[in-house]
Short mmCIF file of C-alpha atoms and ligand atoms in Angstrom, two decimals:
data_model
loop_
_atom_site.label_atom_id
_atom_site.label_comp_id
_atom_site.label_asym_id
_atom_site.label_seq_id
_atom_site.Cartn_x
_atom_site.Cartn_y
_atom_site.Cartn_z
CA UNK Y 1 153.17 74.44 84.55
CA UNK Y 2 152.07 75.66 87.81
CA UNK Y 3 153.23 79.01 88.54
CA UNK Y 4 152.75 81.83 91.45
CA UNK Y 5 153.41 85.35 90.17
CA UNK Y 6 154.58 86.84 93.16
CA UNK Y 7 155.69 90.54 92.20
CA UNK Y 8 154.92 91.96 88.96
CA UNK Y 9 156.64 90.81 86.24
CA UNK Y 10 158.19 88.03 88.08
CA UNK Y 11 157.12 84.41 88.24
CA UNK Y 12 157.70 81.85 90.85
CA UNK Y 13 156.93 78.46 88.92
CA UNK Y 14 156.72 76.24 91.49
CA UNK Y 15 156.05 73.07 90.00
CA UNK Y 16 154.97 71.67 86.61
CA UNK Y 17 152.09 69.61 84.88
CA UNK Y 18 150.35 67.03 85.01
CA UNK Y 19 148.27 64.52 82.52
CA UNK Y 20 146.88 61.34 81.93
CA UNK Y 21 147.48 58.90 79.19
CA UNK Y 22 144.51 60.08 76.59
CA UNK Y 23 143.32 61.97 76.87
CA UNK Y 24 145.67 64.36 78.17
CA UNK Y 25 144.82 66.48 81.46
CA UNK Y 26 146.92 69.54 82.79
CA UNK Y 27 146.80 71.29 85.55
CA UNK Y 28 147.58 74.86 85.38
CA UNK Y 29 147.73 77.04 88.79
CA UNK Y 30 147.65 80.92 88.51
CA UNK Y 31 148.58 83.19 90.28
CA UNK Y 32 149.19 85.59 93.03
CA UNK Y 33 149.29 88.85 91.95
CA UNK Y 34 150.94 91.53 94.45
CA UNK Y 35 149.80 94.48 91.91
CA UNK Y 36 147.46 96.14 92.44
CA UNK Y 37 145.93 93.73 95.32
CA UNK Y 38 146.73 90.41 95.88
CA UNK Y 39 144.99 88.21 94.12
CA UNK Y 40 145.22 83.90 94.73
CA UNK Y 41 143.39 81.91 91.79
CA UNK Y 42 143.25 78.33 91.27
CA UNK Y 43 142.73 77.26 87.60
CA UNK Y 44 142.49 73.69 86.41
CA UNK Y 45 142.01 73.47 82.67
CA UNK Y 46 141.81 70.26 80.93
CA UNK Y 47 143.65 69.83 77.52
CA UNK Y 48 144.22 67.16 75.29
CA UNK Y 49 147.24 65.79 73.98
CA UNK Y 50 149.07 62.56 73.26
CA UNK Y 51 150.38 59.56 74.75
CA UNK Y 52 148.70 57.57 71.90
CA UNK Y 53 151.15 56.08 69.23
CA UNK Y 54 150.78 56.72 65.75
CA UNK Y 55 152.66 53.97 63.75
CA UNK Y 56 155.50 53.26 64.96
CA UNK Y 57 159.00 53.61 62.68
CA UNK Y 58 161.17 51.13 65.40
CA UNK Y 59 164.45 52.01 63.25
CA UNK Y 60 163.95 55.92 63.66
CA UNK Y 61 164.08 55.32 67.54
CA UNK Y 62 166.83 55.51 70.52
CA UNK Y 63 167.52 54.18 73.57
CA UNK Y 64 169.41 51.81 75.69
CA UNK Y 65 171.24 49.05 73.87
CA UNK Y 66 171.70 46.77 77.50
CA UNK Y 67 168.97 46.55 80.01
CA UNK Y 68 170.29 49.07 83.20
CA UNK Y 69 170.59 47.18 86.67
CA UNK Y 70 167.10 47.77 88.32
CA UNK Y 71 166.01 46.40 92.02
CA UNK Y 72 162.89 46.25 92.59
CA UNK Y 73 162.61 45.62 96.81
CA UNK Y 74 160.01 45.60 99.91
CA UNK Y 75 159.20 48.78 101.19
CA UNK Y 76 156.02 50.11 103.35
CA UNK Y 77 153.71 52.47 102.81
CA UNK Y 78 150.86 53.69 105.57
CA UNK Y 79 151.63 49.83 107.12
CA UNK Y 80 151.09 48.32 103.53
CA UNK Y 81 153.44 45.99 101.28
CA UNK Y 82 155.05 48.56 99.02
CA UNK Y 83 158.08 48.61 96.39
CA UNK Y 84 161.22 50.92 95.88
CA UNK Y 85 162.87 50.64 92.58
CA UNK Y 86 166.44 51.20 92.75
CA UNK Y 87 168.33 52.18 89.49
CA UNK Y 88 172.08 53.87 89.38
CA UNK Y 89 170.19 57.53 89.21
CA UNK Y 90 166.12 57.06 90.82
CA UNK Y 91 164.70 55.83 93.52
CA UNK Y 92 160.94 54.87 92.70
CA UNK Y 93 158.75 54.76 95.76
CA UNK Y 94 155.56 52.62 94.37
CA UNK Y 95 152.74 51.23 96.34
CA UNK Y 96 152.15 49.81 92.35
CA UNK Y 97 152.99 46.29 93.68
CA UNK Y 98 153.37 44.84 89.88
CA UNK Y 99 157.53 43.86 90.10
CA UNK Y 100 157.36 43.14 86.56
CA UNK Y 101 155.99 46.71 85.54
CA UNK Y 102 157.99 48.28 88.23
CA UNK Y 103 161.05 47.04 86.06
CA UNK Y 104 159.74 48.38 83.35
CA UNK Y 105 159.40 51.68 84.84
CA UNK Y 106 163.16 51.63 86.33
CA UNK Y 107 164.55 50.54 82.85
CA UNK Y 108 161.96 53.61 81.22
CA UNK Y 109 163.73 56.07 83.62
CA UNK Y 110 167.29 55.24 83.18
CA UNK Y 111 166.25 55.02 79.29
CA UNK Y 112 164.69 58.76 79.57
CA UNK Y 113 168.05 60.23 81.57
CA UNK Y 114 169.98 58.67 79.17
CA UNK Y 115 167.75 60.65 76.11
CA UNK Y 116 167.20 63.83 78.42
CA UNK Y 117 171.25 63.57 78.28
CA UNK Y 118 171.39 62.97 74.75
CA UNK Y 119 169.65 66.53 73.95
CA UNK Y 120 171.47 67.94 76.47
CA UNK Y 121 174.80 66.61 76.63
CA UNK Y 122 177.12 69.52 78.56
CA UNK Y 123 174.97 69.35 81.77
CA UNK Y 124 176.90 67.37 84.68
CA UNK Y 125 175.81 64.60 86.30
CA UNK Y 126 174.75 64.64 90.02
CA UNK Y 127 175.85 62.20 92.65
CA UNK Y 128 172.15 61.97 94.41
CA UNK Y 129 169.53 59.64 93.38
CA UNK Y 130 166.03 61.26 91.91
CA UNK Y 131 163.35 60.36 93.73
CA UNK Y 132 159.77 59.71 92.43
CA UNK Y 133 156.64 58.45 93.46
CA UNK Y 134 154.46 56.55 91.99
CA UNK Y 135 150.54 55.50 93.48
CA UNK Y 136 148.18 52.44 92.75
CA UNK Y 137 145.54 54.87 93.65
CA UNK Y 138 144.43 58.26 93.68
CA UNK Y 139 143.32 58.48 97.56
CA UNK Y 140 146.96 57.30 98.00
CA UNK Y 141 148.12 59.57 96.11
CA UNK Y 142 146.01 62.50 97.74
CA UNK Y 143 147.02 61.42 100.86
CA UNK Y 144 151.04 61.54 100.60
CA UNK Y 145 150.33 64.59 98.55
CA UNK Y 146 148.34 66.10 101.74
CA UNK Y 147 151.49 64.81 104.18
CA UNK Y 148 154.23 66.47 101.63
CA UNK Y 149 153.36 69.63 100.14
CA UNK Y 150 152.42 71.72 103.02
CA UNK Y 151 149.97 74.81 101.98
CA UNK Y 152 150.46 74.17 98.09
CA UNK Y 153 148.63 70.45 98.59
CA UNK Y 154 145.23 72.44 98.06
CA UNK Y 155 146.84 73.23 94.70
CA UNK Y 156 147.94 69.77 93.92
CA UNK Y 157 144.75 68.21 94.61
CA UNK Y 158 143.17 69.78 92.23
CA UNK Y 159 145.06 67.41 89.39
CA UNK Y 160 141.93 65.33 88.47
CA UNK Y 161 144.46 62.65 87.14
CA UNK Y 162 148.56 62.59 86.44
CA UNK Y 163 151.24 63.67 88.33
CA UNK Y 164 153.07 66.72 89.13
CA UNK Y 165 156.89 67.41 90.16
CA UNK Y 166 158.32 69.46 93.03
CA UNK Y 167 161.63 70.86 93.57
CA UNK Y 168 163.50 67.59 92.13
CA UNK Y 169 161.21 65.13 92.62
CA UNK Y 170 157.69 64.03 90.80
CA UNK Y 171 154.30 61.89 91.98
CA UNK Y 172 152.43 60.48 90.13
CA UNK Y 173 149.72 57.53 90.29
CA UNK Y 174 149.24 54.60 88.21
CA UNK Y 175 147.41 55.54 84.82
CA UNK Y 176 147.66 52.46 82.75
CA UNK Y 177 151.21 51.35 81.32
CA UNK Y 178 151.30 53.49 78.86
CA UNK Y 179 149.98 56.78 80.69
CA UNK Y 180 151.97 55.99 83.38
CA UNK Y 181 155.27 55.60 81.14
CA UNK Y 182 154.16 58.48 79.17
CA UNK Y 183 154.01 60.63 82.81
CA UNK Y 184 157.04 59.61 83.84
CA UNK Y 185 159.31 60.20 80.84
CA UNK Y 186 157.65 64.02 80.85
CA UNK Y 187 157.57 64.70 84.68
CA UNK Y 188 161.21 63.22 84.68
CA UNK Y 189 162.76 66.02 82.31
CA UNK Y 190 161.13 68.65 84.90
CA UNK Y 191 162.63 66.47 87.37
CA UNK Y 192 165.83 66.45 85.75
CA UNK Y 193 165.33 70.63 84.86
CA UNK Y 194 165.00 71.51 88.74
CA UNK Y 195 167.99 68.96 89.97
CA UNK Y 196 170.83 69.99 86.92
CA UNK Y 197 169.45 73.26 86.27
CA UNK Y 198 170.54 76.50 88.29
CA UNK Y 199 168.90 78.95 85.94
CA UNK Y 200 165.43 78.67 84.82
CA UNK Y 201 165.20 77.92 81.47
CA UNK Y 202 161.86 79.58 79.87
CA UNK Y 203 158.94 77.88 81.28
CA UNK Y 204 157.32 77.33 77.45
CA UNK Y 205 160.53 75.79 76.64
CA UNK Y 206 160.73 73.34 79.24
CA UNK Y 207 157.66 72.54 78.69
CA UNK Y 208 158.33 71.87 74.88
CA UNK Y 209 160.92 69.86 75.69
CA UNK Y 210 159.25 67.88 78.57
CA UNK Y 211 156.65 67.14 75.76
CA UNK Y 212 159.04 65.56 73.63
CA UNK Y 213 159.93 62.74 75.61
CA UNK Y 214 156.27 61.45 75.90
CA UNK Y 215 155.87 58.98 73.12
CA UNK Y 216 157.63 55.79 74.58
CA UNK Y 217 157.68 52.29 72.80
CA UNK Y 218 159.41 49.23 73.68
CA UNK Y 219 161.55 47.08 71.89
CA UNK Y 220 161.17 44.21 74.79
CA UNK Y 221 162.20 45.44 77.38
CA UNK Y 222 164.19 48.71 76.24
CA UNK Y 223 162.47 51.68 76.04
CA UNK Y 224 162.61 53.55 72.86
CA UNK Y 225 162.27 57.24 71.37
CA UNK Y 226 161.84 58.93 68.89
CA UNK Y 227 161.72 63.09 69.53
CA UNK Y 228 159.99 63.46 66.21
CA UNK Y 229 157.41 61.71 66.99
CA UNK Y 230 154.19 62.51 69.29
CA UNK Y 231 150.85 61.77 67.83
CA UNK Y 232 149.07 63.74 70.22
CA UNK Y 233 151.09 67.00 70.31
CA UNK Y 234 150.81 66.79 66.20
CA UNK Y 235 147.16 66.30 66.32
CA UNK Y 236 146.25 69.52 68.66
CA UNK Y 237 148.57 71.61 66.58
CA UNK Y 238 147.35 70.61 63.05
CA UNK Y 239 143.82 71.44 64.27
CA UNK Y 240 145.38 74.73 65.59
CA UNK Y 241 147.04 75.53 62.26
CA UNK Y 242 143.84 74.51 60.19
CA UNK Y 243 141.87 76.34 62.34
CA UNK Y 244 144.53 79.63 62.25
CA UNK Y 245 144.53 79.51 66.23
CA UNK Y 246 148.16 79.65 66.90
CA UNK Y 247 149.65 82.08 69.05
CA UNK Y 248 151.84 84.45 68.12
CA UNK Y 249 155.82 83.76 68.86
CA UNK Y 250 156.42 86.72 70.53
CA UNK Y 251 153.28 85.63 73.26
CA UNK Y 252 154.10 82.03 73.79
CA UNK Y 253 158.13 82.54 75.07
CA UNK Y 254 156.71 84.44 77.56
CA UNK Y 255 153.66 82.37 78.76
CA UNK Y 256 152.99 80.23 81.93
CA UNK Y 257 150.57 78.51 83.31
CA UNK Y 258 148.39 81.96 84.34
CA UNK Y 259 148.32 82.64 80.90
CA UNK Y 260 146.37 80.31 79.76
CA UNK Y 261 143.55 80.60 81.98
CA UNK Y 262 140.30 80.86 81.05
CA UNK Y 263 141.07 79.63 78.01
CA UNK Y 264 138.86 76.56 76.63
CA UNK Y 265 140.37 73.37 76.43
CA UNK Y 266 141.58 73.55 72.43
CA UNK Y 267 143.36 76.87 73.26
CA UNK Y 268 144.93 75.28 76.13
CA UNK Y 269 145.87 72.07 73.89
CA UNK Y 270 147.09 74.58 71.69
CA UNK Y 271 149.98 75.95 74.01
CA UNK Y 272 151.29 72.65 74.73
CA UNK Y 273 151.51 71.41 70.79
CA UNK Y 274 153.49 74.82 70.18
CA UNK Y 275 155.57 74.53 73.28
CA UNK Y 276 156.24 70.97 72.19
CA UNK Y 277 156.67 72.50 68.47
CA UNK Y 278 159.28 75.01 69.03
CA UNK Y 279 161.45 72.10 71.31
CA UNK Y 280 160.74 70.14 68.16
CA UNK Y 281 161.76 73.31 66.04
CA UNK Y 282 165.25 73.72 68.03
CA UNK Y 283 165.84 70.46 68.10
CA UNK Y 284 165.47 69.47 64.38
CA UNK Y 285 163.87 72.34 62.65
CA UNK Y 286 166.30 74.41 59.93
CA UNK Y 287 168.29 71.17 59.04
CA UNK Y 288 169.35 71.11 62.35
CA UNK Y 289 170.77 74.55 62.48
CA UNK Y 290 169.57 75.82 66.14
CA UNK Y 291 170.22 72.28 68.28
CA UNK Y 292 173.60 73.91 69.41
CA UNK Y 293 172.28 76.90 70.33
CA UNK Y 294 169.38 74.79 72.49
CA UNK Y 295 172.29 72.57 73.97
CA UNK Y 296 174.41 75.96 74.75
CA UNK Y 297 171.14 77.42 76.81
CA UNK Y 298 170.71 74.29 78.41
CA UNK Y 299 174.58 74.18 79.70
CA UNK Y 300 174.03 78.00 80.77
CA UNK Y 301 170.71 76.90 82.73
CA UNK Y 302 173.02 74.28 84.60
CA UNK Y 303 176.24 76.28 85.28
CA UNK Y 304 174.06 79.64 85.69
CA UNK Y 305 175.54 81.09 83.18
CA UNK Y 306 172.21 81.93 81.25
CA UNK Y 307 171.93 84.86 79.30
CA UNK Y 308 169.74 87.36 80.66
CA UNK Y 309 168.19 85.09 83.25
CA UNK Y 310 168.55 86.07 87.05
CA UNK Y 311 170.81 85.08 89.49
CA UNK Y 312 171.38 81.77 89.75
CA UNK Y 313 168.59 79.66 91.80
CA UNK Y 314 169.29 77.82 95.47
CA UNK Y 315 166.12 75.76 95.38
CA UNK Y 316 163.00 75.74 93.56
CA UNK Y 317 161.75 78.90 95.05
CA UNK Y 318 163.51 80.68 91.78
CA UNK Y 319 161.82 83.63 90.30
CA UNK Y 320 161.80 84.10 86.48
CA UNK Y 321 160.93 87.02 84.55
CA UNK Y 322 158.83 86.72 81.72
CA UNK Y 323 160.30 89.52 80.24
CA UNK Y 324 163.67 87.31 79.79
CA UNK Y 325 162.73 85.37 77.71
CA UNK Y 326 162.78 87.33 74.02
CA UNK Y 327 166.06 88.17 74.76
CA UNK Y 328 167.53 84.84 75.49
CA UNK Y 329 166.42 83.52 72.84
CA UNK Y 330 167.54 86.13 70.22
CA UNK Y 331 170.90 85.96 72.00
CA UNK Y 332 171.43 82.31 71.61
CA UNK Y 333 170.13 81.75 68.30
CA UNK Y 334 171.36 84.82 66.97
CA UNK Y 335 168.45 86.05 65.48
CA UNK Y 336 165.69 88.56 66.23
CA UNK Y 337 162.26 87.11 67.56
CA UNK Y 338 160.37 88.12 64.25
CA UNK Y 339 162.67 86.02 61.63
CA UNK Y 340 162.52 83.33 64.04
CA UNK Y 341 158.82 83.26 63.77
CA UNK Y 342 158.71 82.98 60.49
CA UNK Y 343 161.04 80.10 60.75
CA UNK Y 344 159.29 78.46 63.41
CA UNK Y 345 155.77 79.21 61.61
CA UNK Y 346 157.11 77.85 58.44
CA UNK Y 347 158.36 75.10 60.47
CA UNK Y 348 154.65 74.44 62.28
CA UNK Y 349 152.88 74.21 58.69
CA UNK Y 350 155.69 71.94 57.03
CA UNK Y 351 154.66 68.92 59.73
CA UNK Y 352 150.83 69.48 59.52
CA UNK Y 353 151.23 69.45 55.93
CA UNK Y 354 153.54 66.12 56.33
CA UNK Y 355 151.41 64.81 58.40
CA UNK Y 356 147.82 65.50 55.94
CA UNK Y 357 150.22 63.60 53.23
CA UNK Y 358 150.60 61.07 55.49
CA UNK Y 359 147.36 60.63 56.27
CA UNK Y 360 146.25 60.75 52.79
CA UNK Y 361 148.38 57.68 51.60
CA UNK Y 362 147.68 55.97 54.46
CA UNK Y 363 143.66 56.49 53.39
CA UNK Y 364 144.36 55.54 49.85
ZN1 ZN S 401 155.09 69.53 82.01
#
């Protein structure tokens, strides 16, 4: 999450994360603080996270049924052979010149929309084409980045590999297949966030859920997920639970990228495997019992309705208040913060625990 506190109290994210395939980089920008002098800092932290696949349970995962109607065609880039990939809802602007992985990545998108749908299944749809871009390279990558960010380039630049999204759209250069996919499926629910979304949701919670999407498999040539699963994510939060470095509820819902500065790598791992384990926790956690309330925040978010949130947002320039986001979630799962905790904690130990079992039959 890359965020500009502009005022106190009040946080301007203006774009997300970023990462490569394994391990896992972020980049986290903080923050320009108008109390009690302005400050401008620049933070990039590294942390570590998953887009490996633990083994895979094929029957436990969705996706599309029917391959969607891709076109991969010419395009130019800086006077060099290029490719857009034209699906019913992206445009992909590649200078990746691989047509057959370029399918792949038009069939992963319309596979993701159709998942990022499928958790949140009250938001409209949207007449425009997303558009994303994806590099062969890194100076490529630099380069557009330079041409189409203005003054926040310096801040983008500092990714030392993945891909970041702004307003509704995300770059991102080529990583390997399964880094790249693995990019794509998270920068395209941030993607999907800023385009449906006219209310910020909390920026730990999209995070979670952005994190969620990451583990993609194939079954030929359909993508395939399973929420539950994200080897990675699991990993940095069973060493955070064994090593009792979790952070406290009632700190995390109001994090953002600022927060974590500073921190060393495992605490910043840390913050993404509990963002990515409360999603996990709404989405499944409790038998089930909070998904509707996630699904009835993210239908507030897009018809800017949300509780306790601000006004509803005109672009991405959106300010969120930190302070907003206790309440919201009390209010929509009906609960106060503290039994929630417990819930979530209980939650937290239950799949390290699962996945120690796990490990220990699989050891013998
Ligand atoms: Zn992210």
């Amino acid at each position: 999450m890359l965020s500009v506190v502009s005022v106190a109290f009040v946080v301007r994210p203006i774009a997300v994360c970023a990462r490569v395939a394994f391990p896992y980089a972020g980049l986290r920008i903080a923050a320009k603080r108008m109390r009690p002098a302005p400050i401008f800092k620049l933070i990039v932290l590294l942390f570590l996270t998953g887009c490996a696949h633990a083994p895979q349970h094929f029957e436990s995962r969705s996706g599309p049924v029917a391959l969607a109607r891709v076109r991969v065609e010419p395009w130019t880039y800086d006077g060099e052979p290029a490719r857009r990939v034209v699906t019913p809802h992206y445009v992909v602007y590649a200078t990746v010149t691989n047509d057959d992985f370029l399918e792949s990545v038009g069939q992963l998108m319309e596979g993701a929309l159709a998942e990022y749908r499928r958790l949140a299944p009250d938001v409209p749809d949207t007449d425009r084409p997303m558009e994303c871009y994806l590099f062969a390279t890194r100076p490529q990558w630099a380069n557009f980045t330079l041409k189409k960010t203005g003054d926040d380039a310096a801040i983008y630049l500092q990714i030392n590999r993945g891909g970041y999204t702004v307003r509704d759209w995300y770059v991102a250069y080529f990583l390997g297949d399964v880094g790249t996919f693995c990019v794509a499926a998270h920068e395209g629910f941030h993607q999907f966030a800023a385009r449906h979304f006219r209310t910020r949701i909390p920026p730990f919670l999209e995070e979670g859920i952005a994190c969620l999407f990451e583990d993609v498999t194939w079954d030929g040539r359909l993508p395939r997920w399973d929420l539950s699963i994200n080897y990675g994510r699991l990993t940095a939060l069973r060493k955070a639970v064994e090593g009792g470095g979790l952070l406290p509820l009632e700190d995390l819902v109001s994090m953002h990228a600022g927060q974590v500065i500073n921190r060393t790598p495992a605490q910043v791992a840390t913050f993404y495997a509990q963002c990515w384990g409360f999603a996990r926790f709404l989405w499944e956690g409790e038998g089930g019992r909070y998904r509707p309330a996630l699904q009835e925040m993210l239908k507030d978010a897009a018809d800017g309705s949300l509780f306790g949130s601000g006004p509803p947002r005109l672009n991405a320039g959106v300010f969120w208040n930190p302070k907003s986001a206790k309440p919201m979630l009390e209010h929509y799962l009906r609960a106060d913060l503290a039994a929630i905790d417990r819930q979530y904690q209980r939650f937290l130990n239950q799949l390290v625990t699962r996945a120690k079992n796990a490990e220990t039959v699989e050891g013998g």
